[in-house]
Short mmCIF file of C-alpha atoms in Angstrom, two decimals:
data_model
loop_
_atom_site.label_atom_id
_atom_site.label_comp_id
_atom_site.label_asym_id
_atom_site.label_seq_id
_atom_site.Cartn_x
_atom_site.Cartn_y
_atom_site.Cartn_z
CA MET A 24 0.16 -0.60 0.15
CA LEU A 25 1.38 3.57 -1.04
CA SER A 26 2.09 5.33 2.16
CA PRO A 27 -0.01 8.49 3.03
CA THR A 28 1.94 10.59 1.63
CA LEU A 29 3.14 9.58 -1.28
CA PHE A 30 -0.69 9.29 -2.99
CA PRO A 31 -0.80 12.74 -3.19
CA LEU A 32 2.08 12.77 -5.75
CA PHE A 33 1.13 9.74 -7.29
CA CYS A 34 -1.88 10.89 -7.88
CA ALA A 35 -0.75 14.19 -9.58
CA LEU A 36 1.88 12.50 -11.88
CA PHE A 37 -0.98 10.35 -12.79
CA LEU A 38 -2.61 13.48 -13.91
CA CYS A 39 0.08 14.97 -15.72
CA LEU A 40 1.00 12.10 -18.08
CA PRO A 41 -1.39 12.64 -20.65
CA VAL A 42 -0.06 15.80 -20.65
CA ALA A 43 3.17 15.10 -20.90
CA VAL A 44 2.69 12.84 -23.51
CA ILE A 45 0.14 15.08 -25.48
CA PHE A 46 3.21 17.68 -25.33
CA THR A 47 5.76 15.52 -26.14
CA VAL A 48 3.84 13.97 -29.57
CA GLN A 49 2.97 17.55 -30.45
CA ARG A 50 7.10 18.53 -30.20
CA GLU A 51 7.55 15.43 -32.23
CA LEU A 52 4.84 16.48 -34.53
CA THR A 53 5.77 20.06 -35.27
CA GLY A 54 7.33 21.82 -37.78
CA VAL A 55 10.05 23.29 -35.66
CA ALA A 56 13.61 21.53 -35.63
CA SER A 57 14.37 20.64 -32.14
CA PRO A 58 17.60 22.15 -30.98
CA GLU A 59 18.33 19.97 -28.55
CA PHE A 60 17.50 16.67 -31.17
CA GLY A 61 17.59 18.33 -34.18
CA PHE A 62 14.33 16.27 -35.57
CA ARG A 63 11.53 17.98 -37.65
CA SER A 64 8.45 16.38 -38.47
CA LEU A 65 4.81 17.76 -38.97
CA SER A 66 1.97 19.38 -36.30
CA VAL A 67 -0.42 16.72 -35.21
CA PHE A 68 -2.96 19.25 -37.76
CA SER A 69 -1.23 18.23 -40.51
CA LEU A 70 -1.04 14.74 -39.70
CA TYR A 71 -5.00 15.07 -39.90
CA ALA A 72 -4.71 16.73 -42.61
CA ARG A 73 -3.18 13.68 -44.76
CA ASN A 74 -5.93 11.27 -44.20
CA VAL A 75 -7.94 14.12 -45.12
CA PRO A 76 -9.29 13.35 -48.92
CA ASP A 77 -7.42 16.04 -51.32
CA ALA A 78 -9.89 18.58 -52.21
CA SER A 79 -8.00 20.04 -54.85
CA PRO A 80 -9.47 19.00 -58.67
CA PRO A 81 -7.68 15.74 -60.41
CA PRO A 82 -5.14 16.77 -62.98
CA PRO A 83 -6.05 16.65 -66.86
CA PRO A 84 -6.12 13.68 -68.65
CA ALA A 85 -2.77 13.69 -70.79
CA ILE A 86 -3.34 15.08 -74.13
CA PRO A 87 -3.00 12.00 -76.64
CA LYS A 88 -0.58 12.17 -79.45
CA ASP A 89 -2.78 10.33 -81.90
CA ASP A 90 -4.86 12.36 -84.05
CA GLU A 91 -8.27 9.88 -83.69
CA PRO A 92 -8.27 9.89 -79.64
CA LEU A 93 -6.94 13.53 -79.78
CA LEU A 94 -10.14 14.63 -81.53
CA ARG A 95 -12.81 12.74 -79.67
CA LEU A 96 -11.30 14.32 -76.39
CA ALA A 97 -10.96 17.87 -77.76
CA SER A 98 -14.74 17.29 -79.13
CA HIS A 99 -16.23 16.53 -75.74
CA VAL A 100 -15.24 20.19 -74.31
CA ASN A 101 -17.48 22.64 -72.99
CA PRO A 102 -18.40 24.69 -76.01
CA ASN A 103 -19.38 27.72 -73.95
CA LEU A 104 -16.24 29.72 -71.85
CA PRO A 105 -16.58 29.27 -67.66
CA PRO A 106 -18.92 31.72 -65.83
CA GLY A 107 -17.53 35.41 -65.20
CA SER A 108 -13.86 34.49 -67.10
CA THR A 109 -12.63 36.61 -69.57
CA ARG A 110 -11.88 35.22 -73.32
CA LYS A 111 -8.76 34.76 -74.28
CA VAL A 112 -7.41 34.46 -78.05
CA ALA A 113 -5.25 31.53 -79.24
CA PHE A 114 -2.72 31.89 -81.52
CA MET A 115 -1.54 29.22 -83.89
CA TYR A 116 1.28 28.58 -86.31
CA ILE A 117 1.55 26.08 -88.57
CA THR A 118 5.45 26.53 -89.48
CA THR A 119 8.24 24.07 -91.26
CA THR A 120 10.76 27.05 -90.59
CA PRO A 121 11.90 28.65 -87.42
CA LEU A 122 9.35 31.79 -87.34
CA PRO A 123 11.11 34.58 -88.88
CA PHE A 124 9.07 37.32 -87.81
CA ALA A 125 9.64 35.99 -83.98
CA PRO A 126 11.14 39.43 -82.53
CA LEU A 127 8.13 41.56 -83.89
CA TRP A 128 5.29 38.79 -82.80
CA GLU A 129 7.39 39.15 -79.36
CA MET A 130 6.29 43.13 -79.34
CA PHE A 131 3.23 42.69 -80.24
CA PHE A 132 1.92 40.05 -77.70
CA ASN A 133 4.26 42.81 -75.29
CA GLY A 134 1.50 45.80 -75.87
CA SER A 135 -0.72 43.36 -74.28
CA SER A 136 -2.57 44.63 -70.55
CA SER A 137 -2.08 41.42 -69.73
CA THR A 138 -0.49 38.03 -70.57
CA ASP A 139 -4.00 36.27 -69.62
CA LEU A 140 -5.61 37.65 -72.92
CA TYR A 141 -3.96 35.39 -74.81
CA ASN A 142 -2.16 31.92 -75.53
CA VAL A 143 -0.35 30.71 -78.54
CA TYR A 144 0.69 27.47 -80.14
CA ILE A 145 3.33 25.94 -83.05
CA HIS A 146 2.62 22.92 -85.41
CA ALA A 147 6.44 22.93 -86.03
CA ASP A 148 6.99 20.05 -89.08
CA PRO A 149 9.19 17.41 -86.95
CA THR A 150 10.98 16.20 -90.39
CA ARG A 151 12.16 20.29 -90.37
CA ASP A 152 15.32 21.36 -89.06
CA TYR A 153 14.28 24.84 -86.16
CA ASP A 154 17.75 27.06 -85.76
CA PRO A 155 17.03 29.05 -84.22
CA GLY A 156 14.40 27.27 -81.70
CA PHE A 157 11.31 29.18 -80.19
CA SER A 158 12.37 30.96 -77.62
CA GLY A 159 10.85 34.03 -75.58
CA VAL A 160 6.63 33.96 -75.88
CA PHE A 161 7.61 30.77 -78.16
CA SER A 162 8.67 29.06 -75.80
CA ASN A 163 7.65 25.16 -75.05
CA ARG A 164 4.27 25.84 -77.26
CA VAL A 165 5.33 22.76 -80.04
CA ILE A 166 2.39 20.69 -79.41
CA HIS A 167 3.07 17.30 -80.60
CA SER A 168 2.97 17.82 -84.38
CA LYS A 169 3.31 15.37 -87.96
CA LEU A 170 4.67 16.10 -91.25
CA SER A 171 2.66 18.69 -93.49
CA GLU A 172 3.63 19.47 -96.88
CA ARG A 173 1.46 21.29 -99.53
CA TYR A 174 -0.96 19.73 -102.20
CA THR A 175 -1.85 16.86 -99.59
CA PRO A 176 -4.32 16.85 -96.68
CA THR A 177 -1.82 17.49 -94.42
CA LEU A 178 -2.26 21.06 -93.91
CA ALA A 179 -5.65 20.80 -93.17
CA ALA A 180 -4.39 18.04 -90.83
CA ALA A 181 -2.10 20.51 -88.50
CA ALA A 182 -4.60 23.03 -88.24
CA ARG A 183 -7.02 20.46 -86.57
CA ARG A 184 -4.57 18.97 -84.42
CA LEU A 185 -3.56 22.67 -83.21
CA LEU A 186 -7.53 23.44 -82.35
CA ALA A 187 -7.74 20.79 -80.15
CA HIS A 188 -5.04 21.32 -78.28
CA ALA A 189 -6.16 24.82 -78.05
CA LEU A 190 -9.40 23.29 -77.22
CA LEU A 191 -7.95 21.18 -74.44
CA ASP A 192 -5.29 23.10 -72.64
CA ASP A 193 -7.92 26.08 -71.84
CA PRO A 194 -11.39 26.53 -71.52
CA ARG A 195 -11.45 30.33 -71.96
CA ASN A 196 -9.60 30.07 -75.54
CA TYR A 197 -12.60 31.75 -77.23
CA MET A 198 -11.24 32.98 -80.62
CA PHE A 199 -8.96 30.54 -82.89
CA ALA A 200 -6.71 31.98 -85.43
CA LEU A 201 -4.22 30.60 -87.83
CA PHE A 202 -0.97 32.44 -88.72
CA SER A 203 2.26 31.39 -91.47
CA PRO A 204 5.75 32.13 -90.84
CA SER A 205 4.95 34.98 -93.40
CA CYS A 206 2.43 36.32 -91.63
CA VAL A 207 2.99 38.98 -89.41
CA PRO A 208 0.77 41.77 -87.64
CA ILE A 209 -0.58 45.00 -89.08
CA HIS A 210 -2.25 46.46 -85.48
CA SER A 211 -1.94 46.67 -81.57
CA PHE A 212 -2.70 43.72 -79.76
CA ASP A 213 -5.33 45.37 -78.05
CA PHE A 214 -7.11 46.56 -81.18
CA THR A 215 -6.83 43.16 -82.49
CA TYR A 216 -7.32 41.79 -79.09
CA LYS A 217 -10.76 43.52 -79.35
CA THR A 218 -11.78 42.94 -82.99
CA LEU A 219 -11.50 39.42 -82.24
CA VAL A 220 -13.27 39.00 -78.84
CA SER A 221 -16.31 41.13 -79.27
CA SER A 222 -17.43 39.31 -82.70
CA ARG A 223 -20.34 36.02 -81.85
CA LYS A 224 -19.29 35.13 -85.68
CA SER A 225 -16.21 33.35 -87.23
CA PHE A 226 -14.44 35.42 -89.07
CA ILE A 227 -13.80 32.65 -92.78
CA GLU A 228 -13.30 33.38 -96.56
CA ILE A 229 -15.86 31.06 -97.87
CA LEU A 230 -16.31 32.13 -101.79
CA LYS A 231 -18.37 29.74 -104.74
CA ASP A 232 -18.61 29.50 -108.06
CA GLU A 233 -14.83 30.72 -107.87
CA PRO A 234 -12.54 29.63 -111.01
CA TRP A 235 -10.98 25.93 -110.77
CA GLN A 236 -13.59 24.88 -108.38
CA PHE A 237 -14.45 21.52 -110.16
CA GLU A 238 -11.19 20.94 -110.90
CA ARG A 239 -10.92 21.28 -106.75
CA TRP A 240 -13.62 19.25 -105.93
CA ALA A 241 -12.53 16.13 -108.10
CA ALA A 242 -8.76 16.62 -106.98
CA ARG A 243 -9.42 12.97 -105.35
CA GLY A 244 -11.49 11.67 -108.46
CA ASP A 245 -14.11 12.19 -110.26
CA ASP A 246 -16.90 11.22 -107.46
CA ALA A 247 -14.80 10.64 -104.33
CA MET A 248 -17.18 13.74 -102.69
CA LEU A 249 -19.85 11.87 -103.16
CA PRO A 250 -22.54 12.08 -101.79
CA GLU A 251 -21.44 14.07 -98.67
CA VAL A 252 -19.57 16.65 -100.39
CA ARG A 253 -21.67 17.72 -103.72
CA LEU A 254 -20.46 20.34 -106.24
CA GLU A 255 -22.61 22.79 -106.09
CA ASP A 256 -22.06 22.25 -101.87
CA PHE A 257 -17.88 22.68 -102.37
CA ARG A 258 -16.03 25.88 -101.17
CA ILE A 259 -12.80 27.91 -101.62
CA GLY A 260 -11.31 30.14 -99.74
CA SER A 261 -7.69 31.44 -97.49
CA GLN A 262 -6.47 28.79 -95.29
CA PHE A 263 -6.04 31.65 -92.46
CA TRP A 264 -8.83 32.16 -90.61
CA ALA A 265 -10.12 32.87 -87.14
CA LEU A 266 -13.03 30.53 -85.45
CA THR A 267 -15.30 31.08 -82.44
CA ARG A 268 -14.79 28.53 -79.98
CA ARG A 269 -18.27 26.73 -80.74
CA HIS A 270 -16.86 26.70 -84.55
CA ALA A 271 -14.02 25.11 -83.12
CA ARG A 272 -15.36 22.32 -81.47
CA MET A 273 -17.45 21.68 -84.54
CA VAL A 274 -14.09 20.84 -86.32
CA ALA A 275 -13.19 18.86 -83.53
CA ARG A 276 -16.03 17.17 -83.55
CA ASP A 277 -16.49 16.27 -87.73
CA ARG A 278 -15.60 13.28 -88.77
CA ARG A 279 -17.98 13.16 -91.64
CA ILE A 280 -16.68 15.52 -94.06
CA TRP A 281 -13.18 15.21 -93.41
CA GLU A 282 -12.81 11.43 -94.45
CA LYS A 283 -14.00 13.16 -97.87
CA PHE A 284 -11.01 16.01 -97.81
CA ASP A 285 -8.75 13.47 -96.07
CA LYS A 286 -7.73 11.29 -99.01
CA THR A 287 -4.71 11.38 -101.58
CA CYS A 288 -5.36 13.43 -104.32
CA VAL A 289 -4.93 12.21 -107.55
CA ARG A 290 -4.51 15.62 -109.05
CA GLU A 291 -2.06 17.02 -107.22
CA ASP A 292 -2.03 21.03 -108.83
CA THR A 293 -5.33 21.01 -107.33
CA CYS A 294 -5.32 19.86 -104.33
CA TYR A 295 -5.40 22.24 -102.00
CA PRO A 296 -7.10 20.84 -98.82
CA GLU A 297 -6.06 23.53 -96.65
CA GLU A 298 -7.93 26.13 -98.72
CA ASN A 299 -11.60 24.15 -99.18
CA TYR A 300 -11.55 21.76 -96.39
CA PHE A 301 -12.94 24.69 -93.48
CA PRO A 302 -14.89 27.18 -95.52
CA THR A 303 -16.54 23.65 -96.34
CA LEU A 304 -17.46 22.12 -93.49
CA LEU A 305 -18.41 25.88 -92.04
CA SER A 306 -20.71 26.99 -94.91
CA MET A 307 -21.73 23.34 -94.77
CA ARG A 308 -22.85 23.48 -90.68
CA ASP A 309 -23.49 27.09 -89.96
CA PRO A 310 -23.00 29.25 -92.72
CA ARG A 311 -25.07 32.09 -90.28
CA GLY A 312 -22.45 31.92 -87.57
CA CYS A 313 -19.94 32.76 -90.24
CA VAL A 314 -18.54 36.12 -91.43
CA PRO A 315 -17.22 34.94 -94.67
CA ALA A 316 -13.87 36.56 -95.17
CA THR A 317 -10.51 36.65 -93.83
CA LEU A 318 -8.76 38.98 -91.70
CA THR A 319 -5.00 38.16 -93.36
CA HIS A 320 -4.87 40.61 -96.35
CA VAL A 321 -3.22 38.74 -98.84
CA ASP A 322 -2.76 39.95 -102.27
CA TRP A 323 -2.71 37.62 -104.85
CA THR A 324 -2.78 39.83 -107.68
CA VAL A 325 1.24 38.32 -108.57
CA SER A 326 1.52 35.12 -107.84
CA ASP A 327 4.71 33.25 -108.23
CA GLY A 328 4.22 29.29 -107.92
CA GLY A 329 0.85 28.98 -106.79
CA HIS A 330 1.94 31.49 -104.19
CA PRO A 331 1.23 35.29 -103.85
CA ARG A 332 3.07 38.07 -103.97
CA MET A 333 6.47 38.64 -100.99
CA TYR A 334 6.83 41.98 -99.62
CA GLU A 335 10.37 42.65 -100.52
CA ALA A 336 12.52 44.59 -97.18
CA GLU A 337 12.91 47.32 -99.78
CA GLU A 338 9.00 47.88 -100.02
CA VAL A 339 8.03 47.44 -95.90
CA ALA A 340 7.32 51.69 -95.61
CA PRO A 341 4.55 53.44 -93.67
CA GLU A 342 2.62 53.66 -96.66
CA LEU A 343 1.92 50.24 -97.30
CA ILE A 344 0.94 49.52 -94.07
CA VAL A 345 -1.50 52.49 -95.33
CA ARG A 346 -2.80 50.17 -98.01
CA LEU A 347 -2.68 47.12 -96.24
CA ARG A 348 -5.57 48.56 -94.10
CA GLU A 349 -7.38 50.51 -95.57
CA THR A 350 -8.30 48.04 -98.45
CA ARG A 351 -11.68 46.30 -97.53
CA PRO A 352 -11.41 42.30 -97.05
CA ARG A 353 -13.51 39.90 -99.88
CA TYR A 354 -16.49 39.06 -99.19
CA GLY A 355 -18.40 35.51 -99.97
CA GLU A 356 -21.72 35.97 -101.57
CA ASP A 357 -23.74 33.32 -100.44
CA GLY A 358 -26.60 34.99 -99.09
CA ILE A 359 -27.00 34.05 -96.21
CA ASN A 360 -25.13 36.62 -94.23
CA GLY A 361 -27.81 39.66 -94.30
CA SER A 362 -25.98 42.50 -96.70
CA VAL A 363 -22.15 42.16 -96.23
CA SER A 364 -21.85 44.57 -98.04
CA GLU A 365 -22.60 46.96 -95.33
CA ARG A 366 -19.72 44.98 -93.62
CA SER A 367 -16.10 46.78 -93.28
CA ASP A 368 -14.20 44.88 -90.78
CA PRO A 369 -10.11 45.68 -90.96
CA PHE A 370 -7.57 43.43 -91.62
CA LEU A 371 -5.62 42.74 -88.63
CA PHE A 372 -2.86 40.35 -89.99
CA ALA A 373 -1.13 40.86 -93.14
CA ARG A 374 1.30 38.06 -95.60
CA LYS A 375 3.50 37.18 -97.44
CA PHE A 376 6.49 38.88 -95.62
CA SER A 377 9.68 37.93 -96.67
CA PRO A 378 12.24 37.30 -93.87
CA GLU A 379 14.73 40.57 -94.69
CA ALA A 380 11.86 42.83 -93.99
CA LEU A 381 12.15 42.10 -90.40
CA GLU A 382 14.43 44.69 -89.77
CA ALA A 383 12.84 47.41 -91.45
CA LEU A 384 9.08 46.05 -89.40
CA LEU A 385 10.62 46.53 -86.26
CA GLY A 386 12.05 49.95 -86.80
CA MET A 387 7.73 51.26 -87.66
CA ALA A 388 6.44 48.84 -84.79
CA LYS A 389 6.07 51.40 -82.42
CA GLY A 390 5.31 54.30 -84.43
CA VAL A 391 3.28 52.69 -87.28
CA LEU A 392 2.14 49.24 -86.80
CA PHE A 393 0.97 48.98 -82.86
CA ASN A 394 0.00 52.93 -83.63
CA ASP A 395 -3.73 52.73 -84.29
CA SER A 396 -3.74 56.28 -84.79
CA ALA A 397 -0.69 56.30 -87.16
CA CYS A 398 -1.04 56.39 -90.97
CA GLY A 399 -4.94 57.18 -91.15
CA ALA A 400 -5.52 53.43 -89.29
#
């Protein structure tokens, strides 16, 4: 039996034991190193948190490399932007060379009031060399790319691939604009951005009854496009367009029309799927959702081997920019978009410029190109 004098002491020790245990556990579970022993561990609250299911959303699924699962996945994205989100523009480049006007585009993007207004995507043919590589705003923006050549469906397939990646990458991408390495901006970023995101329609040239229309339609064989695409449904237009999110998803969902264009041509000289597939598809599916014009200026009055006029360095002057800005786009007259004669949309971009024109363009960038009040803009 305990001595009566020791009993109170024993009780006190017994009562203090849980406190001592908690104190010891707490010291061992703190995130602060013990000065005596140098150990480090989590707090009891962190220990509890470890047993609580992670409330953060799961990481997005990996973007497929093969086109079929890629487009299938992209076809299921929400065609609408998240509520209250800011619209963004996806700038998409198809190239087989280094981007010669990357410094000019860098200046263009630096004029943005926020980097959260745009995304950049590059489709770079992996069979080509890219020296110098992509840097600055173009760094780490190359998607999984495949061979892309003229006179084949591969250029149109590259554009579909870009659309799918952009749809999956950011749910806030609202407008999807396509460019070549020879394209340059001829307005400021803010002017360009406001023009694109304020539109509820896509900007895509849609022309019918054009010269060589039958030859282009029959490039895969006289009846190869039937029955899905009749000659009267076939359209021609610039391969450089700006599509709304709804139309980008429409392209990703399409299988029926694409199967007709994704064929080897028997006549190479009239095989331009990149200029036929997109205007044909949108003309058949949603003509009223399109402004039937491109916002990328090009001069076909001079043609060399199927290529439009190339502006050389000595031609680059403020007067050229004035002329490009003041030229009115050509509108397709399908009788389905009201009176397009009343429209006067501005050209936002222009091509083709020689790589040697870079210095001249950089020299007038701030004072002319990106100054929307200059040159009668």
